[in-house]
mmCIF file of C-alpha atoms in Angstrom:
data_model
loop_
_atom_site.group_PDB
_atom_site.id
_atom_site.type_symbol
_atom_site.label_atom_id
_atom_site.label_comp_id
_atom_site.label_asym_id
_atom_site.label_seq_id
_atom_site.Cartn_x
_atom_site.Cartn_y
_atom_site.Cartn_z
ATOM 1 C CA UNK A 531 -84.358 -57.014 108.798
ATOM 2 C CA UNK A 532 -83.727 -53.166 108.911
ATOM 3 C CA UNK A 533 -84.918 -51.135 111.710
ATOM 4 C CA UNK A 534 -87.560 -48.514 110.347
ATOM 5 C CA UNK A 535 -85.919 -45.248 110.089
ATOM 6 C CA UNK A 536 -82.480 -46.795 110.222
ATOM 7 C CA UNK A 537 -80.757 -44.976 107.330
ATOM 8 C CA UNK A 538 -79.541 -47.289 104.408
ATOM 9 C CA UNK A 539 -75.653 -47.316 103.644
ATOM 10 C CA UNK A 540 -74.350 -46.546 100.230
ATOM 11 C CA UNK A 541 -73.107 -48.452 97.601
ATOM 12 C CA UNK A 542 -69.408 -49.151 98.903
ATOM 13 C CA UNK A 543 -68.684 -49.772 94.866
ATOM 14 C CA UNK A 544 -70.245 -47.144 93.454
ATOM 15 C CA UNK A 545 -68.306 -44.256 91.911
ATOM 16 C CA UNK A 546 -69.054 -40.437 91.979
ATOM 17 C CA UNK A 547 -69.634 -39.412 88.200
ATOM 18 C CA UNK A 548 -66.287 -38.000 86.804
ATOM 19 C CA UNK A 549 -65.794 -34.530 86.693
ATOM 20 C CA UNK A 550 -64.251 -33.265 83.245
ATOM 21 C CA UNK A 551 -61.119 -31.606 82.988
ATOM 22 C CA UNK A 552 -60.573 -28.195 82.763
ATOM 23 C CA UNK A 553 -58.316 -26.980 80.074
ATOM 24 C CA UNK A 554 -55.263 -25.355 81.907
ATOM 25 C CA UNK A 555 -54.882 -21.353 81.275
ATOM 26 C CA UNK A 556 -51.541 -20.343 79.968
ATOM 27 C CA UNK A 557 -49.632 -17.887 82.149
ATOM 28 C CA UNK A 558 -49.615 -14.297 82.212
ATOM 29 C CA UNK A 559 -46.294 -13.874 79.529
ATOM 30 C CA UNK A 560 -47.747 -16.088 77.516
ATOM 31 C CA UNK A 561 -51.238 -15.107 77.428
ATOM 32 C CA UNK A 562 -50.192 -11.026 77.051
ATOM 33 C CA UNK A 563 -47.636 -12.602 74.104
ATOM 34 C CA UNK A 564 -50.802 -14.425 72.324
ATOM 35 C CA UNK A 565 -53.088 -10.934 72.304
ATOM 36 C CA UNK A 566 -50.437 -8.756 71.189
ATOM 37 C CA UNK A 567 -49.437 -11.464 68.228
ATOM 38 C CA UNK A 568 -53.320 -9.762 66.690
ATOM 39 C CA UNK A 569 -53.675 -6.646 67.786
ATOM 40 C CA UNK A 570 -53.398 -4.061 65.031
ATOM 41 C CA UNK A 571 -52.994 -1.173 67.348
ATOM 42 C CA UNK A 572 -51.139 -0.689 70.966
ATOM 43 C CA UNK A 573 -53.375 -2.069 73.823
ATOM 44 C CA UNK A 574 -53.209 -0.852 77.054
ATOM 45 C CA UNK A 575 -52.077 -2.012 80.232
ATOM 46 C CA UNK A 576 -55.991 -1.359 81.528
ATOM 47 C CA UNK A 577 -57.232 -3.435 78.626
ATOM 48 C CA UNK A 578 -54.777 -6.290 79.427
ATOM 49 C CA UNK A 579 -55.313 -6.423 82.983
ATOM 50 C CA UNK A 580 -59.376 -6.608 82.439
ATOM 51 C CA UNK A 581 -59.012 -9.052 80.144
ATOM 52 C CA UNK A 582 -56.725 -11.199 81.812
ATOM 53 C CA UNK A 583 -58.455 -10.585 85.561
ATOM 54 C CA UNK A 584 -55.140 -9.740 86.852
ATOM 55 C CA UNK A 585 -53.793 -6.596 88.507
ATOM 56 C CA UNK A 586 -52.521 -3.505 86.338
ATOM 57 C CA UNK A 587 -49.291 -3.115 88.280
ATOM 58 C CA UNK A 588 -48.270 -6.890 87.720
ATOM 59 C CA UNK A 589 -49.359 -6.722 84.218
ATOM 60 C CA UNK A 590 -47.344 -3.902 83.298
ATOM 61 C CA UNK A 591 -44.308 -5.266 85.257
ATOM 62 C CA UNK A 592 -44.556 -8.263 83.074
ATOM 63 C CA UNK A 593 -44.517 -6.268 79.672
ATOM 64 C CA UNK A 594 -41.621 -4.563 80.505
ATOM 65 C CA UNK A 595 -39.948 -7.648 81.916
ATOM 66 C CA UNK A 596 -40.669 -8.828 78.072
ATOM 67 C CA UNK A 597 -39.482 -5.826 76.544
ATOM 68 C CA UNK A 598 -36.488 -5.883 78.561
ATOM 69 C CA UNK A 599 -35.895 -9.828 77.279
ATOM 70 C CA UNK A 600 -36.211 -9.383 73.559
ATOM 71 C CA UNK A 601 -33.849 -6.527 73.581
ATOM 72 C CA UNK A 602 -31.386 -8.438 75.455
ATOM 73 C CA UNK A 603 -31.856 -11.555 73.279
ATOM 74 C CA UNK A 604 -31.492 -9.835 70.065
ATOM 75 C CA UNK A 605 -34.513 -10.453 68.830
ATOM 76 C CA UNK A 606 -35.995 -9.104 65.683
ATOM 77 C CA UNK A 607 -38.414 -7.509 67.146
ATOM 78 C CA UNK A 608 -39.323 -5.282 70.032
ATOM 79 C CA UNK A 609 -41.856 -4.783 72.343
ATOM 80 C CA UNK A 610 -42.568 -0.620 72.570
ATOM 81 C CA UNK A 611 -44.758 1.402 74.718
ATOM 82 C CA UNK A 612 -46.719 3.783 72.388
ATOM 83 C CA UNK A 613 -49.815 5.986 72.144
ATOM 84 C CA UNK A 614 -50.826 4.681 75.713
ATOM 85 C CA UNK A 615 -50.660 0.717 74.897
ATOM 86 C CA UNK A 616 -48.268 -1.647 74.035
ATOM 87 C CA UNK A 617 -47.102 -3.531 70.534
ATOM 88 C CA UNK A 618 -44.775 -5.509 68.920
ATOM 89 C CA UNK A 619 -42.288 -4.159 66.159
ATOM 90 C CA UNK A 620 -40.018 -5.372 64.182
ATOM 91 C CA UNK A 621 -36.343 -4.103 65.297
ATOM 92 C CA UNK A 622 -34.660 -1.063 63.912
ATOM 93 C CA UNK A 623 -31.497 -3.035 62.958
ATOM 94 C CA UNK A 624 -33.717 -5.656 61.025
ATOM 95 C CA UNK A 625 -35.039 -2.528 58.881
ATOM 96 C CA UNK A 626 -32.741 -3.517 55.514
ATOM 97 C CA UNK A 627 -34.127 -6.941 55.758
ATOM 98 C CA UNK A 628 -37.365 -5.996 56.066
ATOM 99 C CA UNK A 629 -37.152 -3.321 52.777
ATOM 100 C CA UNK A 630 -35.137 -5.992 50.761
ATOM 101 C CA UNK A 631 -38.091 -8.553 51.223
ATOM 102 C CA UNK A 632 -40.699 -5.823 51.111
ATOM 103 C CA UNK A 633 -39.331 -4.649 47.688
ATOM 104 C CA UNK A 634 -38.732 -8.332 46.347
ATOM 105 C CA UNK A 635 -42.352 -9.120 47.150
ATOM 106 C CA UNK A 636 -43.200 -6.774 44.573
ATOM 107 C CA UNK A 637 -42.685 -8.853 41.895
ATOM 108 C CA UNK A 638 -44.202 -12.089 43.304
ATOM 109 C CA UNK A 639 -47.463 -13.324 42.755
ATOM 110 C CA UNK A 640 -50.035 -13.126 45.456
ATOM 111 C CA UNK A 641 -50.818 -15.812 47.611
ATOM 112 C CA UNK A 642 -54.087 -17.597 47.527
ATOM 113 C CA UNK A 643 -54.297 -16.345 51.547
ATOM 114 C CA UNK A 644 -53.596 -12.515 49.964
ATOM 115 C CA UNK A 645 -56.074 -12.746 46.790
ATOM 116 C CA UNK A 646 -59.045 -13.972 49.475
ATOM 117 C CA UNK A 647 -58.593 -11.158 51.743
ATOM 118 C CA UNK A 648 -57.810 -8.495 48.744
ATOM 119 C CA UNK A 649 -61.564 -9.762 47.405
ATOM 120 C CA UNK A 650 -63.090 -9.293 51.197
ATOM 121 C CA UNK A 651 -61.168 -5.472 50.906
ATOM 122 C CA UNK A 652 -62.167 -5.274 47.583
ATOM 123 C CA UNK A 653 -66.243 -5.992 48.518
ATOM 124 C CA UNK A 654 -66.641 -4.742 52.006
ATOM 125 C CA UNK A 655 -64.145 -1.797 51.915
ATOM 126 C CA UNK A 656 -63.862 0.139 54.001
ATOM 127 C CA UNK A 657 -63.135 -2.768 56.640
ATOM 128 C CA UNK A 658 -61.443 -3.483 59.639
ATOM 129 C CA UNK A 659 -58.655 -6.184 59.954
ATOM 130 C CA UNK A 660 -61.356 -8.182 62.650
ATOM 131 C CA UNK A 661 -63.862 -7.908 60.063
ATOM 132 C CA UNK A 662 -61.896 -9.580 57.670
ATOM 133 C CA UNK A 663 -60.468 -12.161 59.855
ATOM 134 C CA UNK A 664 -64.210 -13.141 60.557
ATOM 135 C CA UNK A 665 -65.324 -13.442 57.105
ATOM 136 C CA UNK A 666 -62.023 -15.823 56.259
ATOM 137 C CA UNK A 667 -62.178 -17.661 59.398
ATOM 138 C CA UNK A 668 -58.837 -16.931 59.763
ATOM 139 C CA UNK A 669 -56.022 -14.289 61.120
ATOM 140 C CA UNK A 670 -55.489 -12.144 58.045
ATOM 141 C CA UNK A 671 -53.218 -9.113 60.017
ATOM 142 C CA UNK A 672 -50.280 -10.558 58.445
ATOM 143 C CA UNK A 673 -51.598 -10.844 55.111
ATOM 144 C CA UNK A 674 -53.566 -7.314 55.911
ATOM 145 C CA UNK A 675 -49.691 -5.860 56.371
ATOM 146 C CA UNK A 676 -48.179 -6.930 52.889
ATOM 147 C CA UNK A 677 -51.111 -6.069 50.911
ATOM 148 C CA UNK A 678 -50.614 -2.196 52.569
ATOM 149 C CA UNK A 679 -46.961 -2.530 51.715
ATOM 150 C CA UNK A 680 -47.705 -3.889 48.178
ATOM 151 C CA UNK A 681 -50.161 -0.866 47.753
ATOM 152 C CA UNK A 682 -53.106 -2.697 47.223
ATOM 153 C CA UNK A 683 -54.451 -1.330 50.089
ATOM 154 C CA UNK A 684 -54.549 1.588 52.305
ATOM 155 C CA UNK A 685 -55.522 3.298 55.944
ATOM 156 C CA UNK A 686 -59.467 4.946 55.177
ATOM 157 C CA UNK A 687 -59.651 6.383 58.659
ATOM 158 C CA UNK A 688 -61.030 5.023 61.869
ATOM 159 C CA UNK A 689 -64.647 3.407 62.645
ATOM 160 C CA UNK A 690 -66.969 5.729 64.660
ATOM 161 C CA UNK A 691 -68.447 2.773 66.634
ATOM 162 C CA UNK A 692 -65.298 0.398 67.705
ATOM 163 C CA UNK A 693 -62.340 3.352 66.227
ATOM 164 C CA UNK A 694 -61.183 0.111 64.611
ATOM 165 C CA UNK A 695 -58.884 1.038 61.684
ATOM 166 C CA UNK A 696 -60.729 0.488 58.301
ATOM 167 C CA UNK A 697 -58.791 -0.181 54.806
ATOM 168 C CA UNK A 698 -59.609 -0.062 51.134
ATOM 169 C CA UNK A 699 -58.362 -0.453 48.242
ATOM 170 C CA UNK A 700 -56.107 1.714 46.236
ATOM 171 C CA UNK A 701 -55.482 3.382 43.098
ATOM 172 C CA UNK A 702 -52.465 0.549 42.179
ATOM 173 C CA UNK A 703 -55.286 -1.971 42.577
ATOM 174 C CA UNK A 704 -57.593 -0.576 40.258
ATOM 175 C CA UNK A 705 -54.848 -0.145 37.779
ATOM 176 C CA UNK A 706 -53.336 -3.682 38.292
ATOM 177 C CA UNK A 707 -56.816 -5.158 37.561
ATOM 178 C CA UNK A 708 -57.207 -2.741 34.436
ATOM 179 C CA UNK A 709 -60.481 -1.421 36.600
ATOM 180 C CA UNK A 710 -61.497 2.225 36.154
ATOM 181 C CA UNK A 711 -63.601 2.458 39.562
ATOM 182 C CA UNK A 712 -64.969 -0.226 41.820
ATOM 183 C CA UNK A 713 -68.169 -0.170 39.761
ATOM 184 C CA UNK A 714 -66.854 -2.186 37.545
ATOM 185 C CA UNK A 715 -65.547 -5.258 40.045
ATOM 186 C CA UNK A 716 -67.775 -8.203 38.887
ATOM 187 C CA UNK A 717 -70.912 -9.491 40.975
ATOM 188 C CA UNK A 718 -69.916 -11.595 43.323
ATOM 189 C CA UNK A 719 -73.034 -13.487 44.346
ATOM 190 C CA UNK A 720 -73.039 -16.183 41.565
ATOM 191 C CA UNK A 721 -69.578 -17.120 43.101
ATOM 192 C CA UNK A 722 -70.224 -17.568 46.574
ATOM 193 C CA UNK A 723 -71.360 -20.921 48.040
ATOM 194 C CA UNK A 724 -75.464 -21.453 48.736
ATOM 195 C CA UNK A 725 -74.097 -22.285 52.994
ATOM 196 C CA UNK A 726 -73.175 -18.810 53.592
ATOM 197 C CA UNK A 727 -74.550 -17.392 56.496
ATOM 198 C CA UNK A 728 -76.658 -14.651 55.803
ATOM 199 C CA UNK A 729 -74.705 -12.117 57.784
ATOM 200 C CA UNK A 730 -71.599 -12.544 55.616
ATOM 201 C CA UNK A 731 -73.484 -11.758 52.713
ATOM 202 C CA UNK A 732 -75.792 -9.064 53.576
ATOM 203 C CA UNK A 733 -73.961 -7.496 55.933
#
């Protein structure tokens, strides 16, 4: 028998509940890589450093570090410090490439990525590139790019809210689809599925 009061021992073969695993962060290059991969317009060193909770100075060190790699790689594209942020380009040297597959392009169809993010243009214009990629459930800056280059669709100024660039549709696009306005674009409600969430369609 126990004492009273004499505290009782624990379990020697009990186990302490596991703890799960947290998900390891990448590193700074990596992680400044990643947000300039979808930004459609220079971010700044400020904006980096918040979001990545690390200091300005070691931030910006780091993008030109990067900079200062791809040139020296030969890379086809460049990382450039303009309008007060940072984004990636695609190299001057690369520019006849770029124009021979630009012009090319021309003559192919769309792709079934292109055609769904024409259509959000198309209904929501004017929108933003993050507006779009929300309604696809997708990244659609690349496809955003080649539908401007196409001239399907063009720059229609700057959000007073967020100053996110918006885009609509051009002239070429009404005339490829034999459309005299946008008035004429058919409803689009009998072809969208009954799951939709509410703020996709009404907003």
């Amino acid at each position: 028998m126990r004492e009273t009061g004499e505290a009782m021992s624990e379990d020697p073969g009990a186990q302490a509940p596991e703890q799960p695993e947290q998900p390891e962060l990448p590193g700074l290059r990596a992680s400044i890589e990643a947000i300039l991969l979808v930004v459609d317009e220079p971010v700044t060193e400020m904006t980096l450093a918040q979001l990545l909770e690390r200091p300005r100075g070691e931030v910006a060190e780091t993008l030109r570090e990067l900079a200062a790699e791809y040139t020296e790689q030969g890379r086809g594209f460049d990382l450039r410090e303009v309008a007060g942020g940072w984004r990636f380009y695609t190299r001057d040297v690369c520019a006849p490439v770029v124009e021979r597959f630009v012009t090319d392009g021309q003559q192919a169809r769309l792709t079934q990525a292109a055609l769904e993010t024409l259509a959000v243009v198309a209904y929501r214009q004017p929108v933003s590139r993050a507006r779009v990629s929300a309604i696809r459930g997708v990244n659609s800056d690349g496809v955003m790019r080649t539908l401007t280059l196409r001239g399907l669709i063009e720059d229609a100024g700057q959000d007073p809210e967020s100053q996110a660039h918006l885009y609509r549709t051009t002239g070429y696009f009404l005339e490829r689809l034999g459309l005299r306005d946008l008035d004429e674009l058919p409803e689009l409600a009998p072809y969208l599925p009954d799951d939709l969430p509410e703020d996709i369609v009404d907003d």
